[in-house]
CSV table of C-alpha atoms in Angstrom, one decimal:
chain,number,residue,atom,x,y,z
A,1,UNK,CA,-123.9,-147.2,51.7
A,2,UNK,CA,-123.0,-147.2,55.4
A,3,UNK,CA,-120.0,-149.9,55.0
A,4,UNK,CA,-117.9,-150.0,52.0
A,5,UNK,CA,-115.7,-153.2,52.7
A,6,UNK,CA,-114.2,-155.4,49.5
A,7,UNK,CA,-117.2,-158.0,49.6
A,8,UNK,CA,-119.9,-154.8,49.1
A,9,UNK,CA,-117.4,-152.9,46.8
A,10,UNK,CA,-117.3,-156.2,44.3
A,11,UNK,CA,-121.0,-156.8,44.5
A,12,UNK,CA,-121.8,-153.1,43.4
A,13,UNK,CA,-118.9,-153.8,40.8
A,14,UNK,CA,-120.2,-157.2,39.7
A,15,UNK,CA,-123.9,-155.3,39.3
A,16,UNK,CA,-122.8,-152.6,37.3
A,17,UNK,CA,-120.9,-155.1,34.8
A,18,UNK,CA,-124.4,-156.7,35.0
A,19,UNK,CA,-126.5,-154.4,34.1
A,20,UNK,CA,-123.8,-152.5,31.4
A,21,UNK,CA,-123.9,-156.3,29.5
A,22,UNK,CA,-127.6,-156.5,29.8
A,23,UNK,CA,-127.9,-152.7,28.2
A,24,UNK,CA,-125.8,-153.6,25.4
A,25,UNK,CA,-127.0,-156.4,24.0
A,26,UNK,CA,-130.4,-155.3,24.4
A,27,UNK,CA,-129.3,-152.5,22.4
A,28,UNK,CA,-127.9,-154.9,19.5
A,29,UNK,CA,-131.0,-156.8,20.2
A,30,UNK,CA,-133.0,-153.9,19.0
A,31,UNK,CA,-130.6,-153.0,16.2
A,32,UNK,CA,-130.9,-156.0,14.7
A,33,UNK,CA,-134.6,-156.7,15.0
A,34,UNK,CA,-135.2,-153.1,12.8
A,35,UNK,CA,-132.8,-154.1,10.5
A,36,UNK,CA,-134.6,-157.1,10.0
A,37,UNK,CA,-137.6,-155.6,9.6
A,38,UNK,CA,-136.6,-152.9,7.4
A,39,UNK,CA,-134.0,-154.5,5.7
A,40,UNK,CA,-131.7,-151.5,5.1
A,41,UNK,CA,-128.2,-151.0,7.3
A,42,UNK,CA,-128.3,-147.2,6.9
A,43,UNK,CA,-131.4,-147.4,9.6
A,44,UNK,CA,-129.4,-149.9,12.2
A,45,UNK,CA,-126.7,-147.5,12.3
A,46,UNK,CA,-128.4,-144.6,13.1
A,47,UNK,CA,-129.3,-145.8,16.1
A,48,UNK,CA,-125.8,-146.4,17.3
């Protein structure tokens, strides 16, 4: 980054938060899909 001013530092800030939320719930997305499909909770919480 050749400029860090506060406009760029809370866009790279806002992106992070982004893609953080996105990871998590795709995560609890997933978890909750196998337990669905498998029906047990010891499974779900292995992958956490």
């Amino acid at each position: 980054m050749p400029q860090m001013g506060p406009y760029s530092m809370m866009m790279v800030l806002m992106m992070s938060m982004f893609l953080f939320w996105s990871f998590v719930l795709s995560l609890i997305k997933v978890s909750l899909f196998m337990s669905m499909i498998d029906g047990e909770d010891n499974f779900s919480w292995s992958i956490f």
